[in-house]
Amino acid sequence: MRRKNRATLLSFFTTLLIFTPIFLYISHNVFSGETIHLPQTSTTTTTPLKNPSTNNLVHLSYLIEEDLHLSSSSNISKQVSSSTTKDSLPDSILLPDWEVLYITEEDLNTSDIDDNHQYICVFQNNATSVAEFTGSLRNSKRFMFKCNVPGSVQRLRPLLSPILTNLNESWSEKQCKNWPEMLRWNYLAYESLSTENDVVLFVKGVNNRQGVNRSPEEFNCVFENGVNYSVKTVVTSSYQEVFRCSHPNKTEISRLFKNGGEKVRVSLEIKGGQSIVPSVAYYSLYKQQNEREDTTYSQLCACTMVHNVGKFLKEWIVYHSKLGVGKFILYDNDSDDDLGKVVQELVLDEEYNVEIVNWPWPKTQEAGFSHSAIYAKGSCKWMMYMDVDEFVFSPSWLNATAPTSDMLLSLLPTTEVSSSPSSAAETLPPSSDILPWLSRPIGQVYIKCLEFGPSNQQSHPIAGVTQGYTCRRRAENRHKSIVLLDVIDHSLQNAIHHFRLKDGYRTKTLRLNEGVVNHYKYQAWSEFKAKFRRRVSAYVVDWNQKVNPMSKDRTPGLGYEPIEPEGWANKFCEVNDSRLKEVTQRWFSLDSSDITGSKLAWQD
């Protein structure tokens, strides 16, 4: 027995002697931030990883979510100290799919971006990836770049912010390693704007479940100027990703902005000693309408969130402009298809009123529309919330020889709506109370959607979606809305296609013979495939996530991969409906003598 024990001990110590150096080597590399070199792994890449395979995306998303979950509690205080008090440093945010949003540390002019140089992100192990310029943030006027995290960096912990440079500049590995950790997108205050009476703050990672919102009493807003002076104010509303809080008083504002130049970050404090959410949002003072650059006012505006819609945009804007939309506000969600050039042509050459709001934040459509409800309030009375593949149409327009600027306004209530009625909450009342309910002013109009299929198209129709897609499903599905901005509830709560209204207002739903939305939803496969995986709503899962298979937000017959279903070109075709095709040919043909063969106003 003793001999057996000695043999066991000898075997144990022999194993320990063999593996201890290996363990120490790996430990040193992991915890010192160095790369562990594995076979067939490059430490440097200069090619952006724009389109990794679907299988890799699922795997990467899982890894990032796992990492974010671990870091969201243990690294909160560290992130706060490095991000909310040191404005001499840039901000780097780790987005889904191993993308980094790099936000420069100071105000820049567009002339500071040198088109002749290739910008790159340099990571902590000296690996690099191409950095693409993506615009500027409105409040802080800081510039943004996007780059991908190289594979050799993805295994490192902690994940440090990269350095932005160009190929003509030098950098040092030591400098990279002194950078702070990257901020995590799943827990971040990312935007703010001010009204006359309060501050609206947009925060990811606090109200995560649809319909479940924490009490505003659990939070404070925190304003910090980067020089050890901070102010807290009460939060008055907490819905979805939108938090509203009081302005600091005049004395506090004066101290926050002392010396006239400091930026003031604003974030959300979770009471009870838990944490302050890391922030890249800046506080700005409220500007009266006469102090703003755009002082025009439109009875009806249109707002949408866009991603790579350049080829569709002109048709949508020309059509709705002629029907009465005075201004278009586009929340650009990371487009890379020369959207700015298309808009510039529409504004300068054709004098349409189109504005781009840079909105780089992924899966935040509800928040973006809440932002627009405040942002556009000084220049728009009614706001139409619709996508660029959706066109409003009324059967009563079929015999009109030309579009008129009052066509869309004719779908709205004709009586002037007061902004402060006295009544109870907007819910459908019992039958005994229907007359008092109907007497409430209308603050929102629902328009039902008719969903069009591919209509045997193999590619994007040259003459536009209204001309190419003429076959649809029989039943309507979903709706879109036109809402009076003054009567949107203080919470700014919305479900993308409609808003919660203030107490005392009601919503009217149009009958199909009054107005519909032609939703060109299921287009030619080459177009539909382009939006696979990307869903902008915070509460609607991406196509490739294997959850909610029976949801109305999913496409019947489509699986979890971008593989064309059999017979796609003829799917969703139950009713031939060419009414809008015929109307637009008559209205927008450039040659009235031959409308069927003539180019339309939106064709180049």
GROMACS .gro file of N, CA and C in nm, residues 53-201:
model
  447
   53SER      N    1  -1.982   3.479  -4.232
   53SER     CA    2  -2.091   3.385  -4.259
   53SER      C    3  -2.194   3.388  -4.149
   54THR      N    4  -2.312   3.338  -4.183
   54THR     CA    5  -2.421   3.337  -4.084
   54THR      C    6  -2.385   3.254  -3.962
   55ASN      N    7  -2.320   3.140  -3.983
   55ASN     CA    8  -2.283   3.056  -3.869
   55ASN      C    9  -2.188   3.130  -3.776
   56ASN      N   10  -2.092   3.202  -3.835
   56ASN     CA   11  -1.999   3.279  -3.752
   56ASN      C   12  -2.072   3.390  -3.678
   57LEU      N   13  -2.172   3.452  -3.742
   57LEU     CA   14  -2.244   3.560  -3.676
   57LEU      C   15  -2.317   3.509  -3.553
   58VAL      N   16  -2.380   3.395  -3.565
   58VAL     CA   17  -2.449   3.338  -3.449
   58VAL      C   18  -2.349   3.312  -3.337
   59HIS      N   19  -2.235   3.254  -3.371
   59HIS     CA   20  -2.134   3.221  -3.272
   59HIS      C   21  -2.077   3.348  -3.208
   60LEU      N   22  -2.047   3.448  -3.290
   60LEU     CA   23  -1.989   3.571  -3.237
   60LEU      C   24  -2.088   3.644  -3.148
   61SER      N   25  -2.217   3.647  -3.192
   61SER     CA   26  -2.317   3.714  -3.110
   61SER      C   27  -2.325   3.650  -2.973
   62TYR      N   28  -2.317   3.516  -2.969
   62TYR     CA   29  -2.323   3.446  -2.841
   62TYR      C   30  -2.204   3.484  -2.754
   63LEU      N   31  -2.084   3.487  -2.815
   63LEU     CA   32  -1.965   3.520  -2.737
   63LEU      C   33  -1.971   3.661  -2.682
   64ILE      N   34  -2.019   3.755  -2.765
   64ILE     CA   35  -2.026   3.893  -2.719
   64ILE      C   36  -2.129   3.906  -2.608
   65GLU      N   37  -2.246   3.846  -2.626
   65GLU     CA   38  -2.348   3.855  -2.522
   65GLU      C   39  -2.298   3.797  -2.391
   66GLU      N   40  -2.224   3.686  -2.400
   66GLU     CA   41  -2.170   3.624  -2.280
   66GLU      C   42  -2.071   3.718  -2.213
   67ASP      N   43  -1.986   3.781  -2.295
   67ASP     CA   44  -1.886   3.872  -2.241
   67ASP      C   45  -1.951   3.996  -2.181
   68LEU      N   46  -2.056   4.048  -2.249
   68LEU     CA   47  -2.122   4.167  -2.200
   68LEU      C   48  -2.193   4.138  -2.068
   69HIS      N   49  -2.251   4.019  -2.059
   69HIS     CA   50  -2.321   3.983  -1.935
   69HIS      C   51  -2.222   3.980  -1.818
   70LEU      N   52  -2.103   3.926  -1.842
   70LEU     CA   53  -2.004   3.917  -1.735
   70LEU      C   54  -1.951   4.053  -1.696
   71SER      N   55  -1.938   4.142  -1.799
   71SER     CA   56  -1.874   4.270  -1.770
   71SER      C   57  -1.972   4.376  -1.722
   72SER      N   58  -2.103   4.357  -1.748
   72SER     CA   59  -2.196   4.464  -1.720
   72SER      C   60  -2.206   4.496  -1.572
   73SER      N   61  -2.174   4.401  -1.485
   73SER     CA   62  -2.178   4.431  -1.342
   73SER      C   63  -2.039   4.450  -1.284
   74SER      N   64  -1.944   4.365  -1.323
   74SER     CA   65  -1.813   4.371  -1.259
   74SER      C   66  -1.729   4.487  -1.305
   75ASN      N   67  -1.753   4.539  -1.428
   75ASN     CA   68  -1.668   4.644  -1.481
   75ASN      C   69  -1.738   4.779  -1.487
   76ILE      N   70  -1.858   4.790  -1.429
   76ILE     CA   71  -1.932   4.915  -1.439
   76ILE      C   72  -1.854   5.030  -1.379
   77SER      N   73  -1.806   5.015  -1.258
   77SER     CA   74  -1.737   5.126  -1.193
   77SER      C   75  -1.610   5.164  -1.267
   78LYS      N   76  -1.541   5.064  -1.321
   78LYS     CA   77  -1.418   5.092  -1.396
   78LYS      C   78  -1.451   5.169  -1.522
   79GLN      N   79  -1.562   5.129  -1.592
   79GLN     CA   80  -1.599   5.199  -1.714
   79GLN      C   81  -1.641   5.342  -1.684
   80VAL      N   82  -1.712   5.362  -1.576
   80VAL     CA   83  -1.756   5.497  -1.541
   80VAL      C   84  -1.637   5.588  -1.518
   81SER      N   85  -1.539   5.539  -1.444
   81SER     CA   86  -1.425   5.624  -1.413
   81SER      C   87  -1.345   5.661  -1.535
   82SER      N   88  -1.343   5.572  -1.634
   82SER     CA   89  -1.262   5.601  -1.752
   82SER      C   90  -1.340   5.672  -1.861
   83SER      N   91  -1.474   5.668  -1.855
   83SER     CA   92  -1.549   5.723  -1.967
   83SER      C   93  -1.624   5.850  -1.933
   84THR      N   94  -1.666   5.867  -1.810
   84THR     CA   95  -1.750   5.982  -1.780
   84THR      C   96  -1.675   6.097  -1.716
   85THR      N   97  -1.549   6.079  -1.682
   85THR     CA   98  -1.476   6.187  -1.619
   85THR      C   99  -1.350   6.226  -1.693
   86LYS      N  100  -1.311   6.151  -1.795
   86LYS     CA  101  -1.187   6.180  -1.867
   86LYS      C  102  -1.220   6.215  -2.011
   87ASP      N  103  -1.260   6.342  -2.033
   87ASP     CA  104  -1.298   6.382  -2.167
   87ASP      C  105  -1.179   6.407  -2.256
   88SER      N  106  -1.057   6.383  -2.207
   88SER     CA  107  -0.941   6.393  -2.293
   88SER      C  108  -0.923   6.268  -2.377
   89LEU      N  109  -1.002   6.164  -2.348
   89LEU     CA  110  -0.991   6.038  -2.419
   89LEU      C  111  -1.111   6.017  -2.511
   90PRO      N  112  -1.093   5.944  -2.622
   90PRO     CA  113  -1.206   5.909  -2.706
   90PRO      C  114  -1.290   5.801  -2.641
   91ASP      N  115  -1.404   5.774  -2.700
   91ASP     CA  116  -1.490   5.664  -2.655
   91ASP      C  117  -1.490   5.555  -2.761
   92SER      N  118  -1.480   5.431  -2.717
   92SER     CA  119  -1.492   5.317  -2.807
   92SER      C  120  -1.599   5.225  -2.752
   93ILE      N  121  -1.694   5.189  -2.838
   93ILE     CA  122  -1.807   5.107  -2.797
   93ILE      C  123  -1.802   4.976  -2.873
   94LEU      N  124  -1.806   4.865  -2.800
   94LEU     CA  125  -1.811   4.733  -2.864
   94LEU      C  126  -1.955   4.702  -2.900
   95LEU      N  127  -1.982   4.696  -3.030
   95LEU     CA  128  -2.114   4.669  -3.082
   95LEU      C  129  -2.130   4.520  -3.111
   96PRO      N  130  -2.252   4.474  -3.140
   96PRO     CA  131  -2.269   4.333  -3.180
   96PRO      C  132  -2.187   4.300  -3.304
   97ASP      N  133  -2.158   4.172  -3.322
   97ASP     CA  134  -2.084   4.120  -3.437
   97ASP      C  135  -1.941   4.174  -3.444
   98TRP      N  136  -1.883   4.202  -3.327
   98TRP     CA  137  -1.743   4.242  -3.316
   98TRP      C  138  -1.710   4.367  -3.398
   99GLU      N  139  -1.799   4.464  -3.391
   99GLU     CA  140  -1.772   4.596  -3.448
   99GLU      C  141  -1.740   4.694  -3.337
  100VAL      N  142  -1.657   4.792  -3.368
  100VAL     CA  143  -1.624   4.898  -3.272
  100VAL      C  144  -1.668   5.032  -3.330
  101LEU      N  145  -1.744   5.107  -3.251
  101LEU     CA  146  -1.776   5.245  -3.286
  101LEU      C  147  -1.679   5.335  -3.210
  102TYR      N  148  -1.591   5.400  -3.283
  102TYR     CA  149  -1.487   5.486  -3.223
  102TYR      C  150  -1.535   5.630  -3.235
  103ILE      N  151  -1.546   5.700  -3.122
  103ILE     CA  152  -1.593   5.839  -3.120
  103ILE      C  153  -1.476   5.927  -3.077
  104THR      N  154  -1.439   6.022  -3.161
  104THR     CA  155  -1.322   6.106  -3.133
  104THR      C  156  -1.340   6.186  -3.006
  105GLU      N  157  -1.227   6.231  -2.950
  105GLU     CA  158  -1.230   6.292  -2.818
  105GLU      C  159  -1.265   6.439  -2.818
  106GLU      N  160  -1.268   6.504  -2.936
  106GLU     CA  161  -1.292   6.648  -2.938
  106GLU      C  162  -1.366   6.687  -3.065
  107ASP      N  163  -1.415   6.814  -3.066
  107ASP     CA  164  -1.481   6.866  -3.184
  107ASP      C  165  -1.385   6.869  -3.301
  108LEU      N  166  -1.433   6.834  -3.418
  108LEU     CA  167  -1.352   6.841  -3.539
  108LEU      C  168  -1.434   6.905  -3.650
  109ASN      N  169  -1.366   6.951  -3.752
  109ASN     CA  170  -1.432   6.997  -3.874
  109ASN      C  171  -1.414   6.891  -3.981
  110THR      N  172  -1.503   6.893  -4.081
  110THR     CA  173  -1.490   6.793  -4.186
  110THR      C  174  -1.357   6.805  -4.258
  111SER      N  175  -1.298   6.925  -4.256
  111SER     CA  176  -1.168   6.943  -4.321
  111SER      C  177  -1.057   6.868  -4.247
  112ASP      N  178  -1.084   6.830  -4.120
  112ASP     CA  179  -0.984   6.756  -4.043
  112ASP      C  180  -0.976   6.610  -4.087
  113ILE      N  181  -1.078   6.562  -4.159
  113ILE     CA  182  -1.077   6.425  -4.208
  113ILE      C  183  -1.011   6.425  -4.345
  114ASP      N  184  -0.897   6.364  -4.353
  114ASP     CA  185  -0.817   6.364  -4.476
  114ASP      C  186  -0.858   6.246  -4.563
  115ASP      N  187  -0.923   6.276  -4.676
  115ASP     CA  188  -0.968   6.169  -4.766
  115ASP      C  189  -0.853   6.095  -4.831
  116ASN      N  190  -0.735   6.153  -4.827
  116ASN     CA  191  -0.620   6.089  -4.894
  116ASN      C  192  -0.554   5.982  -4.807
  117HIS      N  193  -0.596   5.974  -4.681
  117HIS     CA  194  -0.533   5.878  -4.591
  117HIS      C  195  -0.629   5.765  -4.555
  118GLN      N  196  -0.572   5.649  -4.538
  118GLN     CA  197  -0.649   5.534  -4.493
  118GLN      C  198  -0.643   5.528  -4.341
  119TYR      N  199  -0.758   5.539  -4.275
  119TYR     CA  200  -0.759   5.534  -4.130
  119TYR      C  201  -0.771   5.390  -4.083
  120ILE      N  202  -0.708   5.362  -3.971
  120ILE     CA  203  -0.709   5.227  -3.915
  120ILE      C  204  -0.728   5.234  -3.764
  121CYS      N  205  -0.781   5.124  -3.709
  121CYS     CA  206  -0.785   5.106  -3.565
  121CYS      C  207  -0.669   5.014  -3.526
  122VAL      N  208  -0.591   5.057  -3.426
  122VAL     CA  209  -0.480   4.977  -3.376
  122VAL      C  210  -0.519   4.924  -3.239
  123PHE      N  211  -0.518   4.793  -3.224
  123PHE     CA  212  -0.563   4.730  -3.100
  123PHE      C  213  -0.446   4.699  -3.008
  124GLN      N  214  -0.477   4.644  -2.892
  124GLN     CA  215  -0.381   4.632  -2.783
  124GLN      C  216  -0.266   4.536  -2.814
  125ASN      N  217  -0.286   4.446  -2.911
  125ASN     CA  218  -0.177   4.355  -2.947
  125ASN      C  219  -0.113   4.395  -3.080
  126ASN      N  220  -0.140   4.521  -3.121
  126ASN     CA  221  -0.085   4.577  -3.245
  126ASN      C  222  -0.157   4.526  -3.370
  127ALA      N  223  -0.261   4.448  -3.356
  127ALA     CA  224  -0.343   4.410  -3.471
  127ALA      C  225  -0.421   4.532  -3.518
  128THR      N  226  -0.451   4.538  -3.647
  128THR     CA  227  -0.520   4.654  -3.703
  128THR      C  228  -0.638   4.610  -3.788
  129SER      N  229  -0.731   4.702  -3.810
  129SER     CA  230  -0.838   4.683  -3.908
  129SER      C  231  -0.876   4.820  -3.963
  130VAL      N  232  -0.933   4.819  -4.082
  130VAL     CA  233  -0.968   4.944  -4.151
  130VAL      C  234  -1.077   5.018  -4.072
  131ALA      N  235  -1.062   5.150  -4.060
  131ALA     CA  236  -1.160   5.236  -3.993
  131ALA      C  237  -1.233   5.319  -4.097
  132GLU      N  238  -1.365   5.308  -4.099
  132GLU     CA  239  -1.448   5.382  -4.194
  132GLU      C  240  -1.513   5.500  -4.123
  133PHE      N  241  -1.502   5.620  -4.182
  133PHE     CA  242  -1.566   5.739  -4.127
  133PHE      C  243  -1.717   5.727  -4.143
  134THR      N  244  -1.793   5.749  -4.035
  134THR     CA  245  -1.939   5.730  -4.040
  134THR      C  246  -2.018   5.854  -4.001
  135GLY      N  247  -1.955   5.971  -3.990
  135GLY     CA  248  -2.029   6.093  -3.962
  135GLY      C  249  -2.000   6.149  -3.825
  136SER      N  250  -2.086   6.241  -3.781
  136SER     CA  251  -2.065   6.308  -3.653
  136SER      C  252  -2.191   6.301  -3.569
  137LEU      N  253  -2.174   6.318  -3.438
  137LEU     CA  254  -2.285   6.321  -3.344
  137LEU      C  255  -2.334   6.465  -3.328
  138ARG      N  256  -2.465   6.482  -3.332
  138ARG     CA  257  -2.521   6.617  -3.334
  138ARG      C  258  -2.489   6.696  -3.207
  139ASN      N  259  -2.507   6.636  -3.090
  139ASN     CA  260  -2.491   6.712  -2.966
  139ASN      C  261  -2.347   6.753  -2.939
  140SER      N  262  -2.255   6.657  -2.951
  140SER     CA  263  -2.116   6.684  -2.914
  140SER      C  264  -2.030   6.720  -3.033
  141LYS      N  265  -2.081   6.703  -3.156
  141LYS     CA  266  -2.008   6.732  -3.279
  141LYS      C  267  -1.879   6.649  -3.289
  142ARG      N  268  -1.876   6.536  -3.221
  142ARG     CA  269  -1.759   6.448  -3.231
  142ARG      C  270  -1.776   6.354  -3.350
  143PHE      N  271  -1.665   6.321  -3.415
  143PHE     CA  272  -1.668   6.235  -3.532
  143PHE      C  273  -1.668   6.088  -3.491
  144MET      N  274  -1.724   6.004  -3.581
  144MET     CA  275  -1.733   5.862  -3.554
  144MET      C  276  -1.667   5.782  -3.666
  145PHE      N  277  -1.600   5.674  -3.626
  145PHE     CA  278  -1.542   5.578  -3.718
  145PHE      C  279  -1.588   5.439  -3.674
  146LYS      N  280  -1.593   5.347  -3.771
  146LYS     CA  281  -1.624   5.209  -3.738
  146LYS      C  282  -1.512   5.119  -3.787
  147CYS      N  283  -1.479   5.020  -3.705
  147CYS     CA  284  -1.380   4.920  -3.745
  147CYS      C  285  -1.420   4.786  -3.684
  148ASN      N  286  -1.359   4.680  -3.733
  148ASN     CA  287  -1.389   4.545  -3.685
  148ASN      C  288  -1.280   4.496  -3.592
  149VAL      N  289  -1.318   4.415  -3.494
  149VAL     CA  290  -1.222   4.359  -3.399
  149VAL      C  291  -1.156   4.236  -3.464
  150PRO      N  292  -1.025   4.239  -3.487
  150PRO     CA  293  -0.958   4.122  -3.547
  150PRO      C  294  -0.974   3.998  -3.459
  151GLY      N  295  -0.967   3.883  -3.522
  151GLY     CA  296  -0.984   3.758  -3.448
  151GLY      C  297  -0.885   3.741  -3.336
  152SER      N  298  -0.760   3.789  -3.355
  152SER     CA  299  -0.659   3.773  -3.251
  152SER      C  300  -0.688   3.857  -3.128
  153VAL      N  301  -0.773   3.959  -3.144
  153VAL     CA  302  -0.807   4.047  -3.031
  153VAL      C  303  -0.929   3.994  -2.956
  154GLN      N  304  -1.016   3.923  -3.026
  154GLN     CA  305  -1.143   3.880  -2.967
  154GLN      C  306  -1.124   3.791  -2.845
  155ARG      N  307  -1.009   3.722  -2.836
  155ARG     CA  308  -0.987   3.632  -2.723
  155ARG      C  309  -0.928   3.703  -2.601
  156LEU      N  310  -0.885   3.829  -2.618
  156LEU     CA  311  -0.815   3.898  -2.510
  156LEU      C  312  -0.913   3.952  -2.406
  157ARG      N  313  -0.870   3.955  -2.282
  157ARG     CA  314  -0.945   4.017  -2.173
  157ARG      C  315  -0.846   4.088  -2.082
  158PRO      N  316  -0.871   4.215  -2.049
  158PRO     CA  317  -0.985   4.295  -2.092
  158PRO      C  318  -0.969   4.342  -2.237
  159LEU      N  319  -1.081   4.380  -2.300
  159LEU     CA  320  -1.078   4.435  -2.435
  159LEU      C  321  -1.060   4.585  -2.425
  160LEU      N  322  -0.942   4.632  -2.465
  160LEU     CA  323  -0.910   4.774  -2.453
  160LEU      C  324  -0.953   4.850  -2.578
  161SER      N  325  -0.978   4.979  -2.561
  161SER     CA  326  -1.012   5.063  -2.675
  161SER      C  327  -0.896   5.068  -2.773
  162PRO      N  328  -0.925   5.069  -2.902
  162PRO     CA  329  -0.818   5.084  -3.000
  162PRO      C  330  -0.774   5.230  -3.012
  163ILE      N  331  -0.667   5.251  -3.084
  163ILE     CA  332  -0.622   5.385  -3.119
  163ILE      C  333  -0.657   5.409  -3.265
  164LEU      N  334  -0.710   5.526  -3.296
  164LEU     CA  335  -0.739   5.562  -3.435
  164LEU      C  336  -0.619   5.637  -3.491
  165THR      N  337  -0.572   5.593  -3.606
  165THR     CA  338  -0.459   5.660  -3.671
  165THR      C  339  -0.470   5.638  -3.820
  166ASN      N  340  -0.376   5.693  -3.896
  166ASN     CA  341  -0.372   5.661  -4.039
  166ASN      C  342  -0.237   5.600  -4.070
  167LEU      N  343  -0.225   5.545  -4.188
  167LEU     CA  344  -0.107   5.467  -4.222
  167LEU      C  345   0.020   5.551  -4.229
  168ASN      N  346   0.005   5.683  -4.230
  168ASN     CA  347   0.123   5.771  -4.234
  168ASN      C  348   0.172   5.809  -4.095
  169GLU      N  349   0.100   5.766  -3.993
  169GLU     CA  350   0.140   5.798  -3.856
  169GLU      C  351   0.193   5.673  -3.787
  170SER      N  352   0.269   5.694  -3.683
  170SER     CA  353   0.323   5.582  -3.607
  170SER      C  354   0.250   5.570  -3.473
  171TRP      N  355   0.256   5.453  -3.417
  171TRP     CA  356   0.195   5.429  -3.286
  171TRP      C  357   0.283   5.332  -3.209
  172SER      N  358   0.258   5.322  -3.082
  172SER     CA  359   0.337   5.230  -3.001
  172SER      C  360   0.245   5.134  -2.930
  173GLU      N  361   0.293   5.012  -2.914
  173GLU     CA  362   0.215   4.909  -2.844
  173GLU      C  363   0.189   4.951  -2.700
  174LYS      N  364   0.286   5.017  -2.640
  174LYS     CA  365   0.272   5.062  -2.501
  174LYS      C  366   0.157   5.161  -2.488
  175GLN      N  367   0.145   5.251  -2.586
  175GLN     CA  368   0.039   5.350  -2.583
  175GLN      C  369  -0.098   5.283  -2.590
  176CYS      N  370  -0.111   5.181  -2.675
  176CYS     CA  371  -0.237   5.108  -2.687
  176CYS      C  372  -0.279   5.047  -2.554
  177LYS      N  373  -0.182   4.994  -2.481
  177LYS     CA  374  -0.215   4.921  -2.359
  177LYS      C  375  -0.253   5.012  -2.244
  178ASN      N  376  -0.228   5.143  -2.260
  178ASN     CA  377  -0.268   5.238  -2.156
  178ASN      C  378  -0.409   5.291  -2.179
  179TRP      N  379  -0.472   5.249  -2.286
  179TRP     CA  380  -0.606   5.294  -2.317
  179TRP      C  381  -0.708   5.229  -2.224
  180PRO      N  382  -0.827   5.291  -2.204
  180PRO     CA  383  -0.930   5.229  -2.118
  180PRO      C  384  -0.998   5.112  -2.188
  181GLU      N  385  -1.080   5.041  -2.113
  181GLU     CA  386  -1.159   4.933  -2.173
  181GLU      C  387  -1.265   4.989  -2.266
  182MET      N  388  -1.304   4.909  -2.363
  182MET     CA  389  -1.415   4.946  -2.450
  182MET      C  390  -1.545   4.946  -2.370
  183LEU      N  391  -1.633   5.040  -2.402
  183LEU     CA  392  -1.766   5.040  -2.345
  183LEU      C  393  -1.849   4.931  -2.411
  184ARG      N  394  -1.949   4.882  -2.341
  184ARG     CA  395  -2.033   4.773  -2.392
  184ARG      C  396  -2.168   4.828  -2.435
  185TRP      N  397  -2.209   4.794  -2.558
  185TRP     CA  398  -2.331   4.851  -2.614
  185TRP      C  399  -2.455   4.809  -2.536
  186ASN      N  400  -2.453   4.695  -2.469
  186ASN     CA  401  -2.576   4.651  -2.402
  186ASN      C  402  -2.601   4.723  -2.269
  187TYR      N  403  -2.514   4.819  -2.234
  187TYR     CA  404  -2.532   4.892  -2.108
  187TYR      C  405  -2.468   5.029  -2.125
  188LEU      N  406  -2.546   5.126  -2.175
  188LEU     CA  407  -2.486   5.253  -2.216
  188LEU      C  408  -2.592   5.362  -2.231
  189ALA      N  409  -2.562   5.481  -2.182
  189ALA     CA  410  -2.640   5.601  -2.215
  189ALA      C  411  -2.580   5.657  -2.343
  190TYR      N  412  -2.662   5.666  -2.450
  190TYR     CA  413  -2.602   5.694  -2.581
  190TYR      C  414  -2.648   5.824  -2.646
  191GLU      N  415  -2.759   5.882  -2.606
  191GLU     CA  416  -2.805   6.007  -2.667
  191GLU      C  417  -2.881   6.088  -2.564
  192SER      N  418  -2.886   6.220  -2.586
  192SER     CA  419  -2.974   6.305  -2.506
  192SER      C  420  -3.014   6.426  -2.588
  193LEU      N  421  -3.125   6.485  -2.552
  193LEU     CA  422  -3.163   6.615  -2.608
  193LEU      C  423  -3.248   6.687  -2.506
  194SER      N  424  -3.253   6.817  -2.517
  194SER     CA  425  -3.320   6.899  -2.416
  194SER      C  426  -3.447   6.962  -2.471
  195THR      N  427  -3.549   6.965  -2.388
  195THR     CA  428  -3.669   7.042  -2.417
  195THR      C  429  -3.666   7.167  -2.329
  196GLU      N  430  -3.766   7.249  -2.340
  196GLU     CA  431  -3.771   7.369  -2.258
  196GLU      C  432  -3.781   7.334  -2.110
  197ASN      N  433  -3.845   7.220  -2.080
  197ASN     CA  434  -3.874   7.186  -1.941
  197ASN      C  435  -3.793   7.072  -1.883
  198ASP      N  436  -3.730   6.989  -1.970
  198ASP     CA  437  -3.657   6.875  -1.914
  198ASP      C  438  -3.553   6.823  -2.012
  199VAL      N  439  -3.489   6.714  -1.970
  199VAL     CA  440  -3.386   6.648  -2.050
  199VAL      C  441  -3.434   6.507  -2.083
  200VAL      N  442  -3.418   6.467  -2.209
  200VAL     CA  443  -3.456   6.332  -2.253
  200VAL      C  444  -3.328   6.253  -2.275
  201LEU      N  445  -3.314   6.144  -2.202
  201LEU     CA  446  -3.192   6.063  -2.206
  201LEU      C  447  -3.226   5.923  -2.257
   0.00000   0.00000   0.00000
